PDB file of C-alpha atoms in Angstrom:
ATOM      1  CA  UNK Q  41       0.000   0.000   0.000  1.00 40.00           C
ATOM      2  CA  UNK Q  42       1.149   3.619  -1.077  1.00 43.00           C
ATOM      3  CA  UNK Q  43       2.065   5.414   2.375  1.00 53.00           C
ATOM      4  CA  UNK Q  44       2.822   8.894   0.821  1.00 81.00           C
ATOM      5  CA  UNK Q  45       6.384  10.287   0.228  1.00 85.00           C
ATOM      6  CA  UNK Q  46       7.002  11.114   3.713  1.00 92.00           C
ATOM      7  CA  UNK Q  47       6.982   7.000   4.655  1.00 95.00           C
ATOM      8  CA  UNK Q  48      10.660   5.544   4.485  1.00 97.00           C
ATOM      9  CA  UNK Q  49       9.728   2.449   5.123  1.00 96.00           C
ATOM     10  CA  UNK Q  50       6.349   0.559   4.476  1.00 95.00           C
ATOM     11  CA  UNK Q  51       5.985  -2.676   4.791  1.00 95.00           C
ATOM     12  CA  UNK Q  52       2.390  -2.833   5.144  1.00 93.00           C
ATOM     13  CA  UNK Q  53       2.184  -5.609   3.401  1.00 93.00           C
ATOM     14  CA  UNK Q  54       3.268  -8.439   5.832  1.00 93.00           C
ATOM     15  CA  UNK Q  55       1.528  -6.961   8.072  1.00 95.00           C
ATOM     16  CA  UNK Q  56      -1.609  -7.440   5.775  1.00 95.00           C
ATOM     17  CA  UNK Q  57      -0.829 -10.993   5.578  1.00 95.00           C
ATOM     18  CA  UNK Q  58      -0.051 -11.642   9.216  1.00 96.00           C
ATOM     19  CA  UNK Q  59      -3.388 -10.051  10.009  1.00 96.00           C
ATOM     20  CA  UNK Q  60      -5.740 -11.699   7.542  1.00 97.00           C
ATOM     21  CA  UNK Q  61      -4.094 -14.764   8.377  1.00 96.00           C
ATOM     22  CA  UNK Q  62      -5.462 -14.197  11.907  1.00 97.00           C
ATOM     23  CA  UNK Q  63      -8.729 -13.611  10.969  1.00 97.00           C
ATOM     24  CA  UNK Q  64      -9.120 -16.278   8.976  1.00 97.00           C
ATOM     25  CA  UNK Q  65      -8.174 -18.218  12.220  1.00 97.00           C
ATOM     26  CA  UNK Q  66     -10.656 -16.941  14.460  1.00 97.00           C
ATOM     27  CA  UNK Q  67      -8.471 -14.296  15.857  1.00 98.00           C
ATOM     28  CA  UNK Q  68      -5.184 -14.062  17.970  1.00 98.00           C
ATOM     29  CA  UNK Q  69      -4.148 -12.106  20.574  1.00 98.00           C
ATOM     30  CA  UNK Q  70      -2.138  -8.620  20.119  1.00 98.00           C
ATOM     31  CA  UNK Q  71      -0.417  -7.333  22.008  1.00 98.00           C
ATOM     32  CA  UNK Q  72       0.046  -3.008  21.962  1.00 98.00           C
ATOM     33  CA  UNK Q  73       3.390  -1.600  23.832  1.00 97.00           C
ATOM     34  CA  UNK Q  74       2.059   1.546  24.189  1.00 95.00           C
ATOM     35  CA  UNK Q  75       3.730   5.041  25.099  1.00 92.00           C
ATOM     36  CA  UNK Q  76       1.347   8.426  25.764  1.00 93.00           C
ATOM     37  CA  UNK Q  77      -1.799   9.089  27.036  1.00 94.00           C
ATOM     38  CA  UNK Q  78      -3.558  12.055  25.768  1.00 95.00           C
ATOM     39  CA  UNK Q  79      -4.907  12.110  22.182  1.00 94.00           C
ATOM     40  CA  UNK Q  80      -2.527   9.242  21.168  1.00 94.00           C
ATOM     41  CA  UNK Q  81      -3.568   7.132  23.386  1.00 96.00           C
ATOM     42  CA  UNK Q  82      -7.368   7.304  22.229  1.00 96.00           C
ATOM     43  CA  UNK Q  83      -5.777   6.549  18.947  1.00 95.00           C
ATOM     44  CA  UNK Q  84      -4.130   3.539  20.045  1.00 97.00           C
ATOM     45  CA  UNK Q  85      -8.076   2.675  21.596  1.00 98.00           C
ATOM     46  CA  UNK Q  86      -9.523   3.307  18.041  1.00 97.00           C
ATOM     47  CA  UNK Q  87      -6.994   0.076  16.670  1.00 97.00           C
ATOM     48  CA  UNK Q  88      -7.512  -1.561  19.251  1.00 98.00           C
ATOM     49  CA  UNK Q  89     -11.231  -1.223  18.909  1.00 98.00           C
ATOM     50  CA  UNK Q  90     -10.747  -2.281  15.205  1.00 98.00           C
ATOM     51  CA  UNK Q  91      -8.420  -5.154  15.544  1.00 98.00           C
ATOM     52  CA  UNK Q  92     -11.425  -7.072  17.646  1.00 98.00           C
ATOM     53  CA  UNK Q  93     -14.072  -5.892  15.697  1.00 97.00           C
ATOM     54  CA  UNK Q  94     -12.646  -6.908  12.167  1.00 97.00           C
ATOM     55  CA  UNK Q  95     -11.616 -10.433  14.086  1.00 98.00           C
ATOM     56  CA  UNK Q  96      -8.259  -9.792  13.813  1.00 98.00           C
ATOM     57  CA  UNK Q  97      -7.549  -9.876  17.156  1.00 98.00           C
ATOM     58  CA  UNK Q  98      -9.559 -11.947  19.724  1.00 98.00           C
ATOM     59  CA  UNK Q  99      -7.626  -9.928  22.541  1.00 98.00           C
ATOM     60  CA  UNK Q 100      -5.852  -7.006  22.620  1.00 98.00           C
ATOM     61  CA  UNK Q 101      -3.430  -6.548  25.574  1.00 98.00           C
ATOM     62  CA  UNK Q 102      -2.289  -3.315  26.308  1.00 98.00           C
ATOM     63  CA  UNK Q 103       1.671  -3.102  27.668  1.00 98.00           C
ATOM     64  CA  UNK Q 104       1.060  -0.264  30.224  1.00 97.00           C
ATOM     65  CA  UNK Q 105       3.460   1.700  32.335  1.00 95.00           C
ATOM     66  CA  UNK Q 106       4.056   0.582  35.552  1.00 95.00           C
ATOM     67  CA  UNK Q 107       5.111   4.295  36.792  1.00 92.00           C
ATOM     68  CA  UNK Q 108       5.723   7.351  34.158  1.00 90.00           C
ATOM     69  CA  UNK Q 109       9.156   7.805  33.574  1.00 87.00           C
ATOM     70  CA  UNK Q 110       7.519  11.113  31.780  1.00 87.00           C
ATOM     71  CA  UNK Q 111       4.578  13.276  32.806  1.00 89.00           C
ATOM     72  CA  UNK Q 112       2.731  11.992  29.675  1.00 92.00           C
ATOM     73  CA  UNK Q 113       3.338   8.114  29.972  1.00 93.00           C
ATOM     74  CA  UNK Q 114       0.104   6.037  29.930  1.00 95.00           C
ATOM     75  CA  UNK Q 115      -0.456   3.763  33.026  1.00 96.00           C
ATOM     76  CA  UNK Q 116      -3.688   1.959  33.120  1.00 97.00           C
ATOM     77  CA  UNK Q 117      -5.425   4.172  35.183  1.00 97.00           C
ATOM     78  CA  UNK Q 118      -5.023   7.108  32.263  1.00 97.00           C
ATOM     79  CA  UNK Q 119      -6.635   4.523  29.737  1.00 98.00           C
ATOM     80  CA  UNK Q 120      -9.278   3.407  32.415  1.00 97.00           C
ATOM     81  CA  UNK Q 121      -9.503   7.241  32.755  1.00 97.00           C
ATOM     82  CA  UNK Q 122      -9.982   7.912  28.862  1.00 97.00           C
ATOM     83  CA  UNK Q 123     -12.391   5.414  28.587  1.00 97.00           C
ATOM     84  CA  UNK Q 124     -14.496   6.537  31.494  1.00 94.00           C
ATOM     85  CA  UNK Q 125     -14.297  10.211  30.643  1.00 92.00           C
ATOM     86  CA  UNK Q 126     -16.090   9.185  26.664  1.00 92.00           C
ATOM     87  CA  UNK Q 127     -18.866   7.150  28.498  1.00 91.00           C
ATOM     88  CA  UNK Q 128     -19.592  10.235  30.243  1.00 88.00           C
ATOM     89  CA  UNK Q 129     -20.028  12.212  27.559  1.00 87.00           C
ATOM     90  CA  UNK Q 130     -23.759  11.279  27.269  1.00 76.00           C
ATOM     91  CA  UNK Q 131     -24.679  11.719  31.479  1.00 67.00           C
ATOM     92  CA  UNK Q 132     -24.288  15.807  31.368  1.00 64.00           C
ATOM     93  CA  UNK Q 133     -27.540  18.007  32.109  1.00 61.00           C
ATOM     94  CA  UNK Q 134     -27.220  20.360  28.847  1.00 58.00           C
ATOM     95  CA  UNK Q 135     -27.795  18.832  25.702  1.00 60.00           C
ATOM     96  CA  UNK Q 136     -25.084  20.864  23.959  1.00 63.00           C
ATOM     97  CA  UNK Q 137     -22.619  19.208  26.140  1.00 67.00           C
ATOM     98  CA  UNK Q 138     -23.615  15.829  24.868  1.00 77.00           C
ATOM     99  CA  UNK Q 139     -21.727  13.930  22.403  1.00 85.00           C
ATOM    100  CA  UNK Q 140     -24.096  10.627  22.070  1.00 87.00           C
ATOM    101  CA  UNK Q 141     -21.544   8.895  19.596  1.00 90.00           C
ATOM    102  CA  UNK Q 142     -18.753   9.339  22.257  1.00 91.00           C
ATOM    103  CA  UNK Q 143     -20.716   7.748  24.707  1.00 91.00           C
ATOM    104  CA  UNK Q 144     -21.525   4.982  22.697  1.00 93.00           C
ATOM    105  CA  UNK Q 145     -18.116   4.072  21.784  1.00 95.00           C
ATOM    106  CA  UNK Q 146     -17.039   4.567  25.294  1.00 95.00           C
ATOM    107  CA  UNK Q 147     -19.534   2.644  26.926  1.00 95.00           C
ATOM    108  CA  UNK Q 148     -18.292  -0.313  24.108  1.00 97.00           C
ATOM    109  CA  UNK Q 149     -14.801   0.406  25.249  1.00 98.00           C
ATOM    110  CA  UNK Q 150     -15.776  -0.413  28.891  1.00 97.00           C
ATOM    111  CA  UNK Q 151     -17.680  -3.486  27.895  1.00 97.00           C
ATOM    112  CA  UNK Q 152     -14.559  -4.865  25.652  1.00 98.00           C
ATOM    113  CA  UNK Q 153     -12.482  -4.255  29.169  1.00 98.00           C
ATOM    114  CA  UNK Q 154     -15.245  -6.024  31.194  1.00 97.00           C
ATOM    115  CA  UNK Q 155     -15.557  -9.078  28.686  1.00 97.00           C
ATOM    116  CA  UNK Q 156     -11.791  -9.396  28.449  1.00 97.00           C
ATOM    117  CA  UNK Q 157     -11.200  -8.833  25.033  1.00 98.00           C
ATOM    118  CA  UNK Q 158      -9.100  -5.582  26.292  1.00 98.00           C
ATOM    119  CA  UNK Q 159      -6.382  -6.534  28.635  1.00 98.00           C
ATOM    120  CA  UNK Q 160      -4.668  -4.222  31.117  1.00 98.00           C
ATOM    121  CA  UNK Q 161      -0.914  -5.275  32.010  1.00 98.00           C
ATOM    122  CA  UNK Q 162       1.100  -2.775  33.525  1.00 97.00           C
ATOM    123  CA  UNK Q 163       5.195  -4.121  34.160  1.00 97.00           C
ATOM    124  CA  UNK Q 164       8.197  -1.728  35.056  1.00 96.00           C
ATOM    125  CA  UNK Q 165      10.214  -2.897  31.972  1.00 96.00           C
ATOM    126  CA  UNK Q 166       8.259  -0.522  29.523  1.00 94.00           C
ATOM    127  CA  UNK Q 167       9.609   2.301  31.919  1.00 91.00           C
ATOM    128  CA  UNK Q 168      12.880   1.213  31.708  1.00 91.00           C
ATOM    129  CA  UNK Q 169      15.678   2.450  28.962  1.00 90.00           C
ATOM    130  CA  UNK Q 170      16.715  -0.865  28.359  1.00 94.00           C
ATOM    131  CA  UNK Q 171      16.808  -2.530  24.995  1.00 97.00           C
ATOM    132  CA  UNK Q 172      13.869  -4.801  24.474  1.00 97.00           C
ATOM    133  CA  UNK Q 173      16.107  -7.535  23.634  1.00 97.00           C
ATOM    134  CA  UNK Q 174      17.036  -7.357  27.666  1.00 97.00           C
ATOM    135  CA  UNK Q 175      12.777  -8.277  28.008  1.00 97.00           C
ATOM    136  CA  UNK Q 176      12.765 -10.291  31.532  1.00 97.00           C
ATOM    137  CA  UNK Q 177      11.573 -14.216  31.203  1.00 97.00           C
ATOM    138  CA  UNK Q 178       8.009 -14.149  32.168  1.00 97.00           C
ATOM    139  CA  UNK Q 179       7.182 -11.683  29.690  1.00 97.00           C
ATOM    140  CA  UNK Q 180       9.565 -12.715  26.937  1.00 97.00           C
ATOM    141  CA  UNK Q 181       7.927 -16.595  27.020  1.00 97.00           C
ATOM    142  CA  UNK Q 182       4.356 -14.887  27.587  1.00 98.00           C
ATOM    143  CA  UNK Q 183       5.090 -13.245  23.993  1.00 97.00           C
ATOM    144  CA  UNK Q 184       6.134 -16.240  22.649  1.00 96.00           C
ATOM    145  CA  UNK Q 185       3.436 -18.550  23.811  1.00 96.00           C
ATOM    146  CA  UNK Q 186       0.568 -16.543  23.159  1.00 97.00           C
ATOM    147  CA  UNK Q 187       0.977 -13.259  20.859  1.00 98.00           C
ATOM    148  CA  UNK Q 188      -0.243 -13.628  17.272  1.00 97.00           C
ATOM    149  CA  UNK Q 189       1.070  -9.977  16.785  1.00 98.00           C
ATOM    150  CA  UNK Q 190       2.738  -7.409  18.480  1.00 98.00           C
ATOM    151  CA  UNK Q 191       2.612  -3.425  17.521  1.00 98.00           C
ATOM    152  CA  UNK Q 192       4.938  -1.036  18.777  1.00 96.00           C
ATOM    153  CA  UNK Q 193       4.311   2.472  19.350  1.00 89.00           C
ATOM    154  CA  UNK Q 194       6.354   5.537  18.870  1.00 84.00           C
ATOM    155  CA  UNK Q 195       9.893   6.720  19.116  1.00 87.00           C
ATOM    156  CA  UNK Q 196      10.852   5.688  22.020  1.00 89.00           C
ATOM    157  CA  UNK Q 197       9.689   2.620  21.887  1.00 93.00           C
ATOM    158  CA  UNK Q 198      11.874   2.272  18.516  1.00 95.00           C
ATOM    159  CA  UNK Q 199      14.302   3.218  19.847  1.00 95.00           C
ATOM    160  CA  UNK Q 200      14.380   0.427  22.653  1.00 95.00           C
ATOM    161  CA  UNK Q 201      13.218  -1.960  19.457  1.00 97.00           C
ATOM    162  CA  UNK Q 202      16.475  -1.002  18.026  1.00 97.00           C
ATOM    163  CA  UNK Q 203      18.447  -1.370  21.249  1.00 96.00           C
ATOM    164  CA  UNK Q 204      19.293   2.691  21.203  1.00 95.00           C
ATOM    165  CA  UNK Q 205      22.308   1.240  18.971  1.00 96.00           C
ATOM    166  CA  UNK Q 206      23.319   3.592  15.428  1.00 96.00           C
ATOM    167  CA  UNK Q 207      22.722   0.909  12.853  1.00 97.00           C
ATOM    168  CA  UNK Q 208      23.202   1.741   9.270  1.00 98.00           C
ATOM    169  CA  UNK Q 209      20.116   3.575   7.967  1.00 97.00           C
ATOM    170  CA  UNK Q 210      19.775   0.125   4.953  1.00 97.00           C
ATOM    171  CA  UNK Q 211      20.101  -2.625   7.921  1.00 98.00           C
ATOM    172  CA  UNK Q 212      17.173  -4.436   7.219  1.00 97.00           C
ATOM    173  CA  UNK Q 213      14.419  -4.117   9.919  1.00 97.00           C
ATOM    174  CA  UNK Q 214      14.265  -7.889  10.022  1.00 96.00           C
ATOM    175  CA  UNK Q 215      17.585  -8.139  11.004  1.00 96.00           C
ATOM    176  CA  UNK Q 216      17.718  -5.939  13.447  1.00 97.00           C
ATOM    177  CA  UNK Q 217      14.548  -7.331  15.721  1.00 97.00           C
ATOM    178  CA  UNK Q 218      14.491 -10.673  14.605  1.00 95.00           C
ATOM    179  CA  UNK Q 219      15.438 -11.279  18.505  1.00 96.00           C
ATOM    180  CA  UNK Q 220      11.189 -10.319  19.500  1.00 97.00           C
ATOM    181  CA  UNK Q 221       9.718 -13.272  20.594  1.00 96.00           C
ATOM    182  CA  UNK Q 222       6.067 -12.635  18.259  1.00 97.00           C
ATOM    183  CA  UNK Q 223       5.351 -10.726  14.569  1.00 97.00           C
ATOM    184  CA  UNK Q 224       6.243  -7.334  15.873  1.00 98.00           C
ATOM    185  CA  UNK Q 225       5.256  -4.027  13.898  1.00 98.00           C
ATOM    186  CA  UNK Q 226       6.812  -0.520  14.227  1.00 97.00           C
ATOM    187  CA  UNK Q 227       4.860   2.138  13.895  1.00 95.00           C
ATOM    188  CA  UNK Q 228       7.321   5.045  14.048  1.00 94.00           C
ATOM    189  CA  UNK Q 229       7.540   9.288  13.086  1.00 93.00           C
ATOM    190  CA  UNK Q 230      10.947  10.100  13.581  1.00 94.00           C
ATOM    191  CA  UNK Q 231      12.421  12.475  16.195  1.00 93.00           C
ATOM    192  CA  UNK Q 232      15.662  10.580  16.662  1.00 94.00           C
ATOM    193  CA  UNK Q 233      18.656  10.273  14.723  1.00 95.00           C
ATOM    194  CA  UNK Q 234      18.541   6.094  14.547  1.00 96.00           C
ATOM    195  CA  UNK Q 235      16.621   3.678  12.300  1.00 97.00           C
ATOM    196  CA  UNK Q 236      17.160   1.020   9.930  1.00 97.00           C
ATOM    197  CA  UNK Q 237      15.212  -0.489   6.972  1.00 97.00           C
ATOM    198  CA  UNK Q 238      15.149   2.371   4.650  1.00 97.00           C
ATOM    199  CA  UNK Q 239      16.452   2.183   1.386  1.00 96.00           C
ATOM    200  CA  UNK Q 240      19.382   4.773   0.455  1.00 97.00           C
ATOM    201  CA  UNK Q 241      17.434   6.302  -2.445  1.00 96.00           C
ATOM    202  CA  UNK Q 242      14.425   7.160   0.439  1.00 96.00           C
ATOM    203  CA  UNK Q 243      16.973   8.645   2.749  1.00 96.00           C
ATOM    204  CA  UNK Q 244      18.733  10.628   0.429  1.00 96.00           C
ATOM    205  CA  UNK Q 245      15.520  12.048  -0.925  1.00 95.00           C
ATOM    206  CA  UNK Q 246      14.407  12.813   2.336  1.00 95.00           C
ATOM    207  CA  UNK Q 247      17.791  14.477   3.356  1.00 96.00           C
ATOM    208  CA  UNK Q 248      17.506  16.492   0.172  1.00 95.00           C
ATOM    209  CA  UNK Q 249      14.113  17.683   0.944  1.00 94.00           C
ATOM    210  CA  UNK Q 250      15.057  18.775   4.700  1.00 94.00           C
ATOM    211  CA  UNK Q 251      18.933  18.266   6.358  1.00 94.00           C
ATOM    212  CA  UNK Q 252      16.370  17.726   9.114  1.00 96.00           C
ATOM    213  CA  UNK Q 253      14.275  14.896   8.559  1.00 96.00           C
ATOM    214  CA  UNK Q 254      15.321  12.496  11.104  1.00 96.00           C
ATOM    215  CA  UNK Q 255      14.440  14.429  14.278  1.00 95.00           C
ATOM    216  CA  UNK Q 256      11.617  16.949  12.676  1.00 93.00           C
ATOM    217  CA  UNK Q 257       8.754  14.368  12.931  1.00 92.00           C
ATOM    218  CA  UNK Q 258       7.698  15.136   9.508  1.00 93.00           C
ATOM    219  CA  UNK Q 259       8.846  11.110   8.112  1.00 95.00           C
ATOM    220  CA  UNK Q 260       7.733   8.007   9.494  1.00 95.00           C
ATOM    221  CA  UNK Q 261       8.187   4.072   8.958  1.00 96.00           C
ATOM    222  CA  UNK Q 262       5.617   1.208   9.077  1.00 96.00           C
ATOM    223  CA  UNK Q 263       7.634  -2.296   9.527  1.00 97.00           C
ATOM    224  CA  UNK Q 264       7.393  -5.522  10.387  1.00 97.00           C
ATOM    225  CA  UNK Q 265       8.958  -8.427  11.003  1.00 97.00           C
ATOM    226  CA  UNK Q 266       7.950 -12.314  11.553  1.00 93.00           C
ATOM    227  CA  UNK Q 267      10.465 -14.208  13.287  1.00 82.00           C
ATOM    228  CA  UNK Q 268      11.098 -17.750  11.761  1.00 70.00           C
ATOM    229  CA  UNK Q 269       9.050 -20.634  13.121  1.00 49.00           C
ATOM    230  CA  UNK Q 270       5.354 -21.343  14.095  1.00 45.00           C
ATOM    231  CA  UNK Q 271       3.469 -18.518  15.513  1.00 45.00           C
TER     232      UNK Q 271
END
């Protein structure tokens, strides 16, 4: 799929395939390391709200902060707290206040938590700087055992994904994260002077359009990789 000229990267896809393959298996779990609360956070709600209703995902666990290491980290009380607030929307006393289709789709949101289709896990390694490929046992081998898919979000995030390191920009992404223990997907705008996956002619382009384009958070990358073996 065409991503625009400011994508790098797309490798949209195999991450297609890995998803329809999914669905056409009832739905697997997916798992979403997320980073901010605020708007992006209710964006990370609206795929997850997707990924279960399209029956691509038959759960969708969200990797929560266990404490934020920044004022804007998401801990499960902020998405608890972003759900609750959209329910709300239709209990106010003025009509002009109330946003009906809000409601609704909060109200779902707090059923899919109730039911279990929405998972809350909150662990102290997603507020750590370490490189993911330093991921502690029990959640390395609860990847492994039970993730269909995993989707990454944001830069620092990548940047953990890529272990912080200064790879050259044409690594491949697949050899780079082929360490994560499930189909993992990057969804990355860049603010950091890192990546890998791009092809020269992209980055040269893109450093000829702006001798700022790695940190200005005008380009982005979708990628993905599926680690050999059965998933």
């Amino acid at each position: 799929a065409a991503g625009g000229a400011n994508l790098l990267a797309d490798d949209f896809n195999g991450l297609t395939s890995t998803a329809l393959e999914a669905q056409a298996a009832g739905g697997k779990r997916v798992d979403l390391l997320v980073d901010n609360a605020g708007f992006e956070l209710v964006t990370d709600l609206c795929l997850a709200d997707f990924l279960v209703t399209s029956g691509v995902a038959s759960s969708v666990v969200f990797r929560l902060k266990a404490h934020p290491t920044f004022v804007s980290d998401a801990m499960s009380k902020d998405l608890i707290g972003h759900v609750d607030a959209l329910a709300d929307l239709g209990d106010v006393t003025h009509a002009e206040l109330s946003y009906p289709g809000c409601a609704a789709l909060g109200q779902r949101w707090r059923r899919m938590i109730e039911e279990g289709k929405w998972v809350l896990h909150e662990d102290l390694f997603w507020a750590q700087p370490s490189a993911l490929w330093e991921m502690p046992d029990h959640l390395r081998g609860d990847f492994q055992a039970a993730s269909g898919l995993t989707i990454t979000k944001g830069d620092a995030n990548y940047r953990r994904l890529l272990g912080d390191r200064d790879w050259p920009l044409d690594t491949p992404f697949s050899d780079v994260v082929s360490y994560f223990p499930s189909p993992v997907c990057a969804l990355r705008t860049l603010k950091a002077e890192l990546g890998c996956g791009m092809l020269p002619s992209e980055t040269a382009r893109a450093a000829e359009e702006d001798q700022s384009w790695m940190v200005n958070g005008k380009y982005g990358v979708v990628q993905f990789c599926k680690p050999d073996g059965p998933q």
